[in-house]
mmCIF file of C-alpha atoms and ligand atoms in Angstrom:
data_model
loop_
_atom_site.group_PDB
_atom_site.id
_atom_site.type_symbol
_atom_site.label_atom_id
_atom_site.label_comp_id
_atom_site.label_asym_id
_atom_site.label_seq_id
_atom_site.Cartn_x
_atom_site.Cartn_y
_atom_site.Cartn_z
ATOM 1 C CA MET A 290 58.736 -139.314 213.875
ATOM 2 C CA ARG A 291 60.504 -142.501 214.948
ATOM 3 C CA THR A 292 60.350 -146.051 213.095
ATOM 4 C CA ILE A 293 60.915 -147.847 216.475
ATOM 5 C CA TRP A 294 60.975 -147.328 219.870
ATOM 6 C CA TRP A 295 60.622 -148.646 223.351
ATOM 7 C CA ASP A 296 56.997 -148.036 225.320
ATOM 8 C CA VAL A 297 58.457 -147.486 228.648
ATOM 9 C CA THR A 298 54.754 -147.631 230.334
ATOM 10 C CA ALA A 299 53.739 -150.746 228.684
ATOM 11 C CA ASN A 300 57.610 -151.900 228.399
ATOM 12 C CA THR A 301 56.985 -152.916 224.130
ATOM 13 C CA VAL A 302 58.063 -152.270 221.672
ATOM 14 C CA LYS A 303 56.563 -150.187 218.875
ATOM 15 C CA MET A 304 57.153 -149.826 215.202
ATOM 16 C CA ILE A 305 55.688 -148.308 212.490
ATOM 17 C CA ASP A 306 54.095 -151.005 210.160
ATOM 18 C CA GLN A 307 55.397 -150.519 206.978
ATOM 19 C CA ARG A 308 53.761 -152.632 205.136
ATOM 20 C CA ARG A 309 50.448 -150.423 205.170
ATOM 21 C CA LEU A 310 52.205 -147.609 204.152
ATOM 22 C CA PRO A 311 51.296 -145.255 202.329
ATOM 23 C CA LEU A 312 47.741 -146.085 202.656
ATOM 24 C CA ALA A 313 47.756 -146.420 206.414
ATOM 25 C CA LEU A 314 50.209 -144.974 209.272
ATOM 26 C CA GLU A 315 49.301 -147.925 212.143
ATOM 27 C CA THR A 316 51.585 -149.181 214.786
ATOM 28 C CA ALA A 317 52.723 -152.563 215.554
ATOM 29 C CA GLU A 318 52.966 -153.584 219.549
ATOM 30 C CA TYR A 319 55.323 -156.088 220.815
ATOM 31 C CA ASP A 320 55.664 -157.887 223.866
ATOM 32 C CA ASP A 321 57.607 -161.013 222.971
ATOM 33 C CA TYR A 322 60.862 -160.959 221.114
ATOM 34 C CA ARG A 323 59.636 -164.034 218.683
ATOM 35 C CA ALA A 324 57.062 -161.524 217.530
ATOM 36 C CA VAL A 325 59.548 -159.100 216.622
ATOM 37 C CA ALA A 326 61.853 -161.713 214.712
ATOM 38 C CA GLU A 327 58.859 -162.711 212.473
ATOM 39 C CA ALA A 328 58.071 -158.652 212.564
ATOM 40 C CA ILE A 329 61.442 -158.172 210.495
ATOM 41 C CA ALA A 330 60.907 -161.486 208.614
ATOM 42 C CA THR A 331 57.778 -160.132 207.139
ATOM 43 C CA MET A 332 58.985 -156.855 206.632
ATOM 44 C CA VAL A 333 57.069 -154.820 209.351
ATOM 45 C CA ILE A 334 60.180 -152.998 210.027
ATOM 46 C CA ARG A 335 62.278 -153.256 207.141
ATOM 47 C CA GLY A 336 65.748 -151.291 206.463
ATOM 48 C CA ALA A 337 69.316 -152.535 207.662
ATOM 49 C CA PRO A 338 69.711 -149.796 210.444
ATOM 50 C CA ALA A 339 66.312 -150.229 211.406
ATOM 51 C CA ILE A 340 66.361 -154.092 211.569
ATOM 52 C CA GLY A 341 69.563 -153.669 213.875
ATOM 53 C CA ALA A 342 67.655 -151.083 216.273
ATOM 54 C CA ALA A 343 64.459 -153.631 216.060
ATOM 55 C CA GLY A 344 67.001 -156.445 217.225
ATOM 56 C CA GLY A 345 68.253 -154.632 219.924
ATOM 57 C CA TYR A 346 64.941 -154.194 221.377
ATOM 58 C CA GLY A 347 63.676 -157.916 221.021
ATOM 59 C CA MET A 348 67.159 -158.621 223.168
ATOM 60 C CA ALA A 349 65.682 -156.200 225.724
ATOM 61 C CA LEU A 350 62.151 -157.424 225.480
ATOM 62 C CA ALA A 351 63.791 -161.094 225.814
ATOM 63 C CA ALA A 352 65.545 -160.217 228.833
ATOM 64 C CA ARG A 353 61.976 -158.922 230.353
ATOM 65 C CA GLN A 354 60.420 -162.484 229.067
ATOM 66 C CA SER A 355 63.228 -164.157 230.844
ATOM 67 C CA GLN A 356 62.360 -166.397 234.434
ATOM 68 C CA ALA A 357 65.720 -166.793 234.872
ATOM 69 C CA LYS A 358 66.585 -166.755 238.513
ATOM 70 C CA THR A 359 70.339 -165.868 238.344
ATOM 71 C CA PRO A 360 72.310 -163.427 235.758
ATOM 72 C CA ARG A 361 74.230 -166.679 234.151
ATOM 73 C CA ASP A 362 70.715 -167.928 233.430
ATOM 74 C CA LEU A 363 69.505 -164.958 231.872
ATOM 75 C CA LEU A 364 72.643 -164.629 229.788
ATOM 76 C CA ALA A 365 71.550 -168.841 228.358
ATOM 77 C CA ASP A 366 68.368 -167.081 227.865
ATOM 78 C CA LEU A 367 69.783 -163.992 225.985
ATOM 79 C CA GLU A 368 71.888 -166.369 223.596
ATOM 80 C CA THR A 369 68.709 -168.213 222.796
ATOM 81 C CA ALA A 370 66.679 -164.976 221.825
ATOM 82 C CA LYS A 371 70.178 -163.995 219.490
ATOM 83 C CA ALA A 372 70.136 -166.913 217.491
ATOM 84 C CA VAL A 373 66.344 -166.757 216.856
ATOM 85 C CA LEU A 374 66.213 -162.882 215.831
ATOM 86 C CA ASP A 375 69.149 -163.072 213.901
ATOM 87 C CA ALA A 376 67.722 -165.780 211.937
ATOM 88 C CA ALA A 377 64.937 -163.567 210.861
ATOM 89 C CA ARG A 378 66.838 -161.680 207.991
ATOM 90 C CA PRO A 379 70.228 -162.615 206.313
ATOM 91 C CA THR A 380 72.089 -160.349 204.933
ATOM 92 C CA ALA A 381 71.762 -157.185 206.785
ATOM 93 C CA VAL A 382 74.668 -157.544 209.044
ATOM 94 C CA ASN A 383 72.801 -154.652 211.271
ATOM 95 C CA LEU A 384 71.252 -157.270 213.001
ATOM 96 C CA THR A 385 74.018 -159.587 214.448
ATOM 97 C CA TRP A 386 76.035 -156.456 215.167
ATOM 98 C CA SER A 387 73.312 -154.995 216.974
ATOM 99 C CA THR A 388 72.379 -158.049 218.980
ATOM 100 C CA GLU A 389 75.770 -159.231 219.574
ATOM 101 C CA ARG A 390 76.266 -155.563 221.148
ATOM 102 C CA VAL A 391 73.903 -155.919 223.748
ATOM 103 C CA LEU A 392 74.191 -159.450 224.037
ATOM 104 C CA ARG A 393 78.039 -157.859 225.422
ATOM 105 C CA ARG A 394 76.759 -155.368 227.405
ATOM 106 C CA ALA A 395 75.049 -157.672 229.512
ATOM 107 C CA ARG A 396 77.994 -159.863 229.676
ATOM 108 C CA GLN A 397 80.190 -156.957 231.057
ATOM 109 C CA SER A 398 77.746 -155.730 233.678
ATOM 110 C CA ASN A 399 78.430 -158.191 236.211
ATOM 111 C CA HIS A 400 75.262 -157.122 237.949
ATOM 112 C CA PRO A 401 74.145 -160.170 240.958
ATOM 113 C CA GLU A 402 70.801 -158.989 240.247
ATOM 114 C CA VAL A 403 68.921 -160.471 237.398
ATOM 115 C CA ARG A 404 66.614 -157.306 236.926
ATOM 116 C CA LYS A 405 69.746 -155.013 236.953
ATOM 117 C CA VAL A 406 71.205 -156.926 234.163
ATOM 118 C CA ALA A 407 67.737 -156.889 231.926
ATOM 119 C CA ASN A 408 67.561 -153.157 232.774
ATOM 120 C CA VAL A 409 71.185 -152.554 231.035
ATOM 121 C CA VAL A 410 70.011 -154.703 228.055
ATOM 122 C CA LEU A 411 67.462 -152.265 227.553
ATOM 123 C CA ALA A 412 69.700 -149.128 228.133
ATOM 124 C CA GLU A 413 71.828 -151.018 225.262
ATOM 125 C CA ALA A 414 69.063 -151.032 223.196
ATOM 126 C CA GLU A 415 68.104 -147.935 223.418
ATOM 127 C CA HIS A 416 71.407 -146.157 223.172
ATOM 128 C CA ILE A 417 71.449 -147.991 219.627
ATOM 129 C CA ALA A 418 68.294 -146.541 218.902
ATOM 130 C CA ASP A 419 69.138 -142.803 219.453
ATOM 131 C CA GLU A 420 72.598 -143.317 218.355
ATOM 132 C CA ASP A 421 71.567 -144.847 214.962
ATOM 133 C CA VAL A 422 69.712 -140.720 214.463
ATOM 134 C CA GLU A 423 72.725 -139.228 215.562
ATOM 135 C CA ILE A 424 74.887 -141.252 213.121
ATOM 136 C CA ASN A 425 72.792 -140.157 210.306
ATOM 137 C CA ARG A 426 72.881 -136.795 210.875
ATOM 138 C CA ARG A 427 76.523 -136.974 210.505
ATOM 139 C CA LEU A 428 76.935 -139.201 207.790
ATOM 140 C CA GLY A 429 74.296 -136.908 205.966
ATOM 141 C CA ALA A 430 76.470 -133.802 206.534
ATOM 142 C CA HIS A 431 79.382 -135.751 205.402
ATOM 143 C CA GLY A 432 77.416 -136.669 202.062
ATOM 144 C CA ALA A 433 75.653 -133.405 201.763
ATOM 145 C CA ALA A 434 78.792 -132.411 200.511
ATOM 146 C CA ILE A 435 78.819 -134.519 197.377
ATOM 147 C CA ILE A 436 75.524 -133.098 195.675
ATOM 148 C CA PRO A 437 76.679 -130.331 193.145
ATOM 149 C CA ILE A 438 74.860 -126.892 193.021
ATOM 150 C CA VAL A 439 73.182 -126.819 189.532
ATOM 151 C CA PRO A 440 71.155 -124.235 189.036
ATOM 152 C CA ASP A 441 67.598 -126.322 188.844
ATOM 153 C CA GLY A 442 68.880 -128.736 191.050
ATOM 154 C CA ALA A 443 71.110 -131.668 191.220
ATOM 155 C CA ASN A 444 69.150 -134.571 190.139
ATOM 156 C CA ILE A 445 69.728 -137.805 192.358
ATOM 157 C CA LEU A 446 68.440 -141.138 191.332
ATOM 158 C CA HIS A 447 67.804 -143.065 194.698
ATOM 159 C CA HIS A 448 66.755 -146.641 194.497
ATOM 160 C CA CYS A 449 64.621 -148.943 197.289
ATOM 161 C CA ASN A 450 63.860 -146.613 200.961
ATOM 162 C CA THR A 451 66.955 -145.345 203.361
ATOM 163 C CA GLY A 452 64.819 -142.329 204.734
ATOM 164 C CA SER A 453 63.614 -142.219 208.513
ATOM 165 C CA LEU A 454 61.651 -145.244 207.652
ATOM 166 C CA ALA A 455 64.776 -147.685 207.256
ATOM 167 C CA THR A 456 66.672 -146.514 210.208
ATOM 168 C CA VAL A 457 65.718 -145.140 213.612
ATOM 169 C CA ASP A 458 64.827 -141.693 212.061
ATOM 170 C CA TYR A 459 66.451 -139.190 209.049
ATOM 171 C CA GLY A 460 68.160 -142.440 206.901
ATOM 172 C CA THR A 461 71.265 -143.099 205.329
ATOM 173 C CA ALA A 462 70.886 -142.021 201.785
ATOM 174 C CA LEU A 463 67.851 -140.308 202.269
ATOM 175 C CA GLY A 464 69.769 -138.421 205.444
ATOM 176 C CA VAL A 465 72.390 -136.813 202.599
ATOM 177 C CA VAL A 466 69.408 -135.445 200.571
ATOM 178 C CA ARG A 467 67.957 -134.250 203.898
ATOM 179 C CA ALA A 468 71.619 -132.688 205.037
ATOM 180 C CA ALA A 469 71.363 -131.022 201.705
ATOM 181 C CA VAL A 470 68.434 -129.609 201.678
ATOM 182 C CA GLU A 471 69.181 -128.057 205.378
ATOM 183 C CA GLN A 472 72.266 -126.689 203.975
ATOM 184 C CA GLY A 473 69.679 -125.104 200.656
ATOM 185 C CA LYS A 474 71.012 -126.921 198.214
ATOM 186 C CA GLN A 475 68.291 -127.475 196.002
ATOM 187 C CA VAL A 476 68.033 -131.138 194.302
ATOM 188 C CA HIS A 477 65.302 -133.097 192.721
ATOM 189 C CA VAL A 478 64.951 -136.757 193.668
ATOM 190 C CA TRP A 479 64.552 -139.694 190.859
ATOM 191 C CA VAL A 480 62.664 -142.346 192.955
ATOM 192 C CA ASP A 481 62.806 -145.538 191.925
ATOM 193 C CA GLU A 482 59.759 -147.416 192.067
ATOM 194 C CA THR A 483 62.026 -150.549 193.526
ATOM 195 C CA ARG A 484 60.601 -154.003 192.458
ATOM 196 C CA PRO A 485 58.952 -155.952 193.636
ATOM 197 C CA ARG A 486 58.202 -154.855 197.471
ATOM 198 C CA LEU A 487 57.847 -151.020 196.122
ATOM 199 C CA GLN A 488 59.748 -149.591 199.080
ATOM 200 C CA GLY A 489 60.467 -146.450 196.587
ATOM 201 C CA ALA A 490 56.913 -145.815 195.085
ATOM 202 C CA ARG A 491 55.551 -146.738 198.893
ATOM 203 C CA LEU A 492 57.837 -145.144 201.187
ATOM 204 C CA THR A 493 60.644 -142.939 199.926
ATOM 205 C CA ALA A 494 57.954 -141.135 197.892
ATOM 206 C CA TRP A 495 55.825 -140.765 200.860
ATOM 207 C CA GLU A 496 58.798 -139.959 203.166
ATOM 208 C CA LEU A 497 59.971 -136.800 200.470
ATOM 209 C CA MET A 498 56.368 -136.042 199.916
ATOM 210 C CA ARG A 499 55.964 -135.165 203.799
ATOM 211 C CA ASP A 500 59.148 -133.040 204.035
ATOM 212 C CA GLY A 501 58.368 -131.090 200.831
ATOM 213 C CA ILE A 502 61.125 -132.252 198.674
ATOM 214 C CA PRO A 503 60.655 -132.320 195.041
ATOM 215 C CA MET A 504 60.579 -135.697 193.468
ATOM 216 C CA THR A 505 59.401 -137.651 190.675
ATOM 217 C CA LEU A 506 58.171 -141.821 191.011
ATOM 218 C CA ILE A 507 60.064 -143.404 187.665
ATOM 219 C CA ALA A 508 59.794 -147.207 187.214
ATOM 220 C CA ASP A 509 63.085 -148.910 188.075
ATOM 221 C CA ASN A 510 63.443 -149.373 183.985
ATOM 222 C CA ALA A 511 63.708 -146.075 183.459
ATOM 223 C CA ALA A 512 66.951 -145.645 185.017
ATOM 224 C CA GLY A 513 68.943 -146.339 182.167
ATOM 225 C CA HIS A 514 67.394 -144.233 180.326
ATOM 226 C CA LEU A 515 67.513 -140.799 182.129
ATOM 227 C CA MET A 516 71.276 -141.580 182.988
ATOM 228 C CA ARG A 517 72.384 -142.040 179.021
ATOM 229 C CA THR A 518 70.447 -138.700 178.571
ATOM 230 C CA GLY A 519 71.873 -136.613 181.267
ATOM 231 C CA GLN A 520 68.957 -135.909 183.557
ATOM 232 C CA VAL A 521 71.295 -137.915 186.782
ATOM 233 C CA ASP A 522 73.364 -136.216 188.282
ATOM 234 C CA VAL A 523 74.226 -138.801 190.996
ATOM 235 C CA VAL A 524 73.097 -141.815 191.988
ATOM 236 C CA LEU A 525 72.773 -142.519 195.791
ATOM 237 C CA PHE A 526 71.814 -145.745 197.801
ATOM 238 C CA GLY A 527 72.291 -147.622 200.907
ATOM 239 C CA ALA A 528 73.595 -150.855 201.660
ATOM 240 C CA ASP A 529 72.719 -154.222 204.109
ATOM 241 C CA ARG A 530 76.373 -155.130 204.077
ATOM 242 C CA VAL A 531 79.742 -153.715 203.141
ATOM 243 C CA ALA A 532 82.470 -156.507 202.629
ATOM 244 C CA ALA A 533 86.164 -155.700 203.728
ATOM 245 C CA ASN A 534 87.282 -154.601 199.748
ATOM 246 C CA GLY A 535 84.148 -152.092 199.588
ATOM 247 C CA ASP A 536 81.601 -154.267 197.413
ATOM 248 C CA VAL A 537 78.370 -153.757 198.579
ATOM 249 C CA ALA A 538 75.058 -155.639 199.150
ATOM 250 C CA ASN A 539 71.717 -153.728 198.777
ATOM 251 C CA LYS A 540 68.442 -153.716 197.369
ATOM 252 C CA ILE A 541 68.034 -155.689 193.889
ATOM 253 C CA GLY A 542 69.076 -153.374 191.109
ATOM 254 C CA SER A 543 71.522 -151.579 192.643
ATOM 255 C CA TYR A 544 74.046 -153.110 190.622
ATOM 256 C CA LYS A 545 72.586 -152.399 187.462
ATOM 257 C CA LEU A 546 72.507 -148.542 188.319
ATOM 258 C CA ALA A 547 75.944 -148.142 189.447
ATOM 259 C CA VAL A 548 77.009 -150.143 185.969
ATOM 260 C CA CYS A 549 75.195 -147.608 184.231
ATOM 261 C CA ALA A 550 75.831 -144.978 186.233
ATOM 262 C CA GLN A 551 79.954 -145.642 185.292
ATOM 263 C CA GLU A 552 78.886 -146.106 181.809
ATOM 264 C CA ASN A 553 77.811 -142.560 181.732
ATOM 265 C CA GLY A 554 80.438 -140.997 183.519
ATOM 266 C CA ILE A 555 77.806 -140.230 186.855
ATOM 267 C CA PRO A 556 79.100 -140.541 190.189
ATOM 268 C CA CYS A 557 77.503 -143.435 192.209
ATOM 269 C CA TYR A 558 77.886 -143.442 196.119
ATOM 270 C CA SER A 559 76.932 -146.035 198.715
ATOM 271 C CA VAL A 560 75.490 -144.404 202.050
ATOM 272 C CA VAL A 561 75.836 -146.623 204.960
ATOM 273 C CA PRO A 562 76.384 -146.164 208.853
ATOM 274 C CA THR A 563 79.559 -147.738 209.952
ATOM 275 C CA SER A 564 77.674 -150.594 211.915
ATOM 276 C CA THR A 565 76.600 -152.559 207.907
ATOM 277 C CA ILE A 566 80.479 -152.776 207.203
ATOM 278 C CA ASP A 567 81.668 -156.566 208.005
ATOM 279 C CA LEU A 568 85.442 -156.574 207.858
ATOM 280 C CA GLY A 569 85.148 -160.311 208.203
ATOM 281 C CA LEU A 570 84.179 -160.902 204.629
ATOM 282 C CA PRO A 571 86.861 -160.330 202.402
ATOM 283 C CA ASN A 572 84.374 -159.519 199.419
ATOM 284 C CA GLY A 573 80.634 -159.385 198.170
ATOM 285 C CA ASP A 574 80.630 -163.027 197.258
ATOM 286 C CA ALA A 575 80.866 -164.094 201.301
ATOM 287 C CA ILE A 576 77.531 -162.006 201.595
ATOM 288 C CA PRO A 577 74.546 -164.193 202.369
ATOM 289 C CA ILE A 578 71.740 -163.133 199.398
ATOM 290 C CA GLU A 579 68.506 -163.245 200.463
ATOM 291 C CA GLU A 580 65.701 -165.182 198.660
ATOM 292 C CA ARG A 581 62.131 -164.088 199.378
ATOM 293 C CA GLY A 582 58.822 -165.890 198.613
ATOM 294 C CA TRP A 583 57.291 -166.204 195.242
ATOM 295 C CA GLU A 584 54.288 -164.218 195.353
ATOM 296 C CA GLU A 585 56.523 -160.455 196.144
ATOM 297 C CA VAL A 586 57.010 -161.163 191.878
ATOM 298 C CA ALA A 587 54.066 -163.031 190.720
ATOM 299 C CA CYS A 588 51.192 -160.679 192.469
ATOM 300 C CA PHE A 589 50.848 -157.251 192.023
ATOM 301 C CA GLY A 590 48.910 -154.749 194.642
ATOM 302 C CA GLY A 591 47.800 -158.541 196.252
ATOM 303 C CA THR A 592 46.837 -159.811 192.572
ATOM 304 C CA GLN A 593 48.351 -162.690 190.979
ATOM 305 C CA VAL A 594 49.623 -161.423 188.185
ATOM 306 C CA ALA A 595 51.480 -164.449 186.547
ATOM 307 C CA PRO A 596 50.067 -167.837 185.620
ATOM 308 C CA ASP A 597 49.593 -170.221 188.624
ATOM 309 C CA GLY A 598 52.472 -172.389 189.166
ATOM 310 C CA VAL A 599 55.037 -170.139 187.347
ATOM 311 C CA PRO A 600 58.373 -170.593 188.636
ATOM 312 C CA VAL A 601 59.665 -167.316 190.755
ATOM 313 C CA TYR A 602 63.606 -166.079 191.230
ATOM 314 C CA ASN A 603 63.302 -163.941 193.834
ATOM 315 C CA PRO A 604 66.737 -162.840 195.336
ATOM 316 C CA ALA A 605 66.257 -159.613 197.670
ATOM 317 C CA PHE A 606 69.552 -158.257 197.201
ATOM 318 C CA ASP A 607 72.359 -158.043 194.764
ATOM 319 C CA VAL A 608 76.195 -156.879 195.007
ATOM 320 C CA THR A 609 77.791 -154.020 193.634
ATOM 321 C CA PRO A 610 81.599 -154.792 192.934
ATOM 322 C CA HIS A 611 83.707 -151.899 194.631
ATOM 323 C CA ARG A 612 84.807 -150.656 191.315
ATOM 324 C CA TYR A 613 81.626 -149.071 190.144
ATOM 325 C CA LEU A 614 81.362 -146.899 193.273
ATOM 326 C CA THR A 615 82.793 -143.188 193.484
ATOM 327 C CA GLY A 616 82.665 -143.611 197.377
ATOM 328 C CA ILE A 617 81.121 -144.713 200.427
ATOM 329 C CA ILE A 618 79.808 -142.373 202.635
ATOM 330 C CA THR A 619 79.387 -143.174 206.681
ATOM 331 C CA GLU A 620 79.332 -141.083 209.990
ATOM 332 C CA GLU A 621 83.317 -141.373 210.044
ATOM 333 C CA GLY A 622 83.564 -139.402 206.596
ATOM 334 C CA ILE A 623 83.666 -140.496 202.870
ATOM 335 C CA CYS A 624 85.380 -143.517 202.303
ATOM 336 C CA TYR A 625 87.415 -143.597 198.674
ATOM 337 C CA PRO A 626 89.686 -146.737 196.930
ATOM 338 C CA PRO A 627 91.371 -148.218 197.791
ATOM 339 C CA PHE A 628 88.397 -148.859 200.391
ATOM 340 C CA GLY A 629 90.294 -151.838 201.541
ATOM 341 C CA GLN A 630 92.261 -149.194 203.873
ATOM 342 C CA SER A 631 89.330 -146.781 204.185
ATOM 343 C CA LEU A 632 86.927 -148.927 205.478
ATOM 344 C CA ARG A 633 88.983 -150.145 208.097
ATOM 345 C CA GLN A 634 90.011 -146.752 209.155
ATOM 346 C CA ALA A 635 86.702 -145.675 209.512
ATOM 347 C CA LYS A 636 85.329 -148.991 211.186
ATOM 348 C CA GLU A 637 88.045 -148.663 213.454
ATOM 349 C CA ARG A 638 87.264 -144.937 214.653
ATOM 350 C CA ALA A 639 83.841 -146.253 215.437
ATOM 351 C CA GLU A 640 84.905 -149.075 217.448
ATOM 352 C CA GLU A 641 86.535 -146.818 219.451
ATOM 353 C CA ARG A 642 83.913 -144.448 220.044
ATOM 354 C CA ILE A 643 81.823 -147.590 221.068
ATOM 355 C CA ARG A 644 84.592 -148.934 223.421
ATOM 356 C CA LYS A 645 84.595 -145.658 224.864
ATOM 357 C CA HIS A 646 80.741 -146.013 225.820
ATOM 358 C CA GLU A 647 81.380 -149.444 227.895
ATOM 359 C CA ALA A 648 83.968 -147.696 229.413
HETATM 360 O O1 MRU B 479 64.426 -155.145 202.184
HETATM 361 P P1 MRU B 479 64.893 -154.313 202.643
HETATM 362 O O2 MRU B 479 63.408 -152.912 202.258
HETATM 363 O O3 MRU B 479 64.906 -154.723 203.766
HETATM 364 O O4 MRU B 479 65.674 -153.214 201.588
HETATM 365 C C1 MRU B 479 66.742 -152.392 202.458
HETATM 366 C C2 MRU B 479 67.785 -151.891 201.535
HETATM 367 O O5 MRU B 479 68.156 -152.288 200.708
HETATM 368 C C3 MRU B 479 68.080 -150.147 201.788
HETATM 369 O O6 MRU B 479 68.407 -149.881 200.799
HETATM 370 C C4 MRU B 479 68.881 -150.703 203.239
HETATM 371 O O7 MRU B 479 68.287 -151.338 203.801
HETATM 372 C C5 MRU B 479 69.708 -149.588 203.534
HETATM 373 S S1 MRU B 479 68.896 -148.685 204.613
HETATM 374 C C6 MRU B 479 69.355 -147.566 205.068
#
């Protein structure tokens, strides 16, 4: 099951509408890049790698929509589209990474014909999406090694949704879980509900139950109790951006889990494709943290539960300082401290792979 794909007949982008899951499995369809930006902002599609793929396909739509008569004018239209798409959500660096990659490919193409440049843009967007699935399988294989073999199954505490739905397919932290299961390891996943948007309760529970992977849904507030009472072997979550020193920004609540894991001697890993690593930022303080609307906190299931006019603060992500992480699992292997060095090496290997593809 892919989360997002290009419809070759209609020349549109299709994606699973994640706002409707698990009650309905519906597809949204877009023929306008601005509507894709809106879909990212309103979380029809969410999860850093999936947002990246959506950015690439948004650029492909922009190339189709453009009325440009020359490649130079098309590039100008693509730059405008990139700015609109990049502004949709600020924390996941995968979005700008992807739109930049597509734009670079368009610039390099040097085709005199506008239509051919548009084809290059679409091909690169397709490549980014296909590559995401392959990357997730690779990082899953690396990460499965850290899942301990425990007689009744390793208890994994997982936050938010990092599965097929957060990527193009397979997942990052949930990709590690899937790979461990494929290797025959016994696992059980404690699924954090993940307030306020309930990505754990709605999306992760749905994915794991479809796959028949043993899981139990918990209220976010139960995680500390489970760790202190010896019911968690490893904590896994994804990230929307990893700074050069290994600080990671992920769904709000991740920091609390990491601190609690260290207090209880439990290993804690962030699982990311190298596209989530932003070597341009020295540490987590430089990562932009998205703030979302009051209704996500003050309402539950569409019903307002807090008083009218209640002041709300709703940061969507937090930063986990690198000292709380045992390792950062990537498709290029597991990065261990000192992260400054290991992340740079992983990123260099990935960039070399991209250069070969572009050559
Ligand atoms: O606000 P969301 O649902 O887009 O947040 C998603 C997360 O925080 C994920 O953990 C992260 O993007 C990694 S997904 C592979």
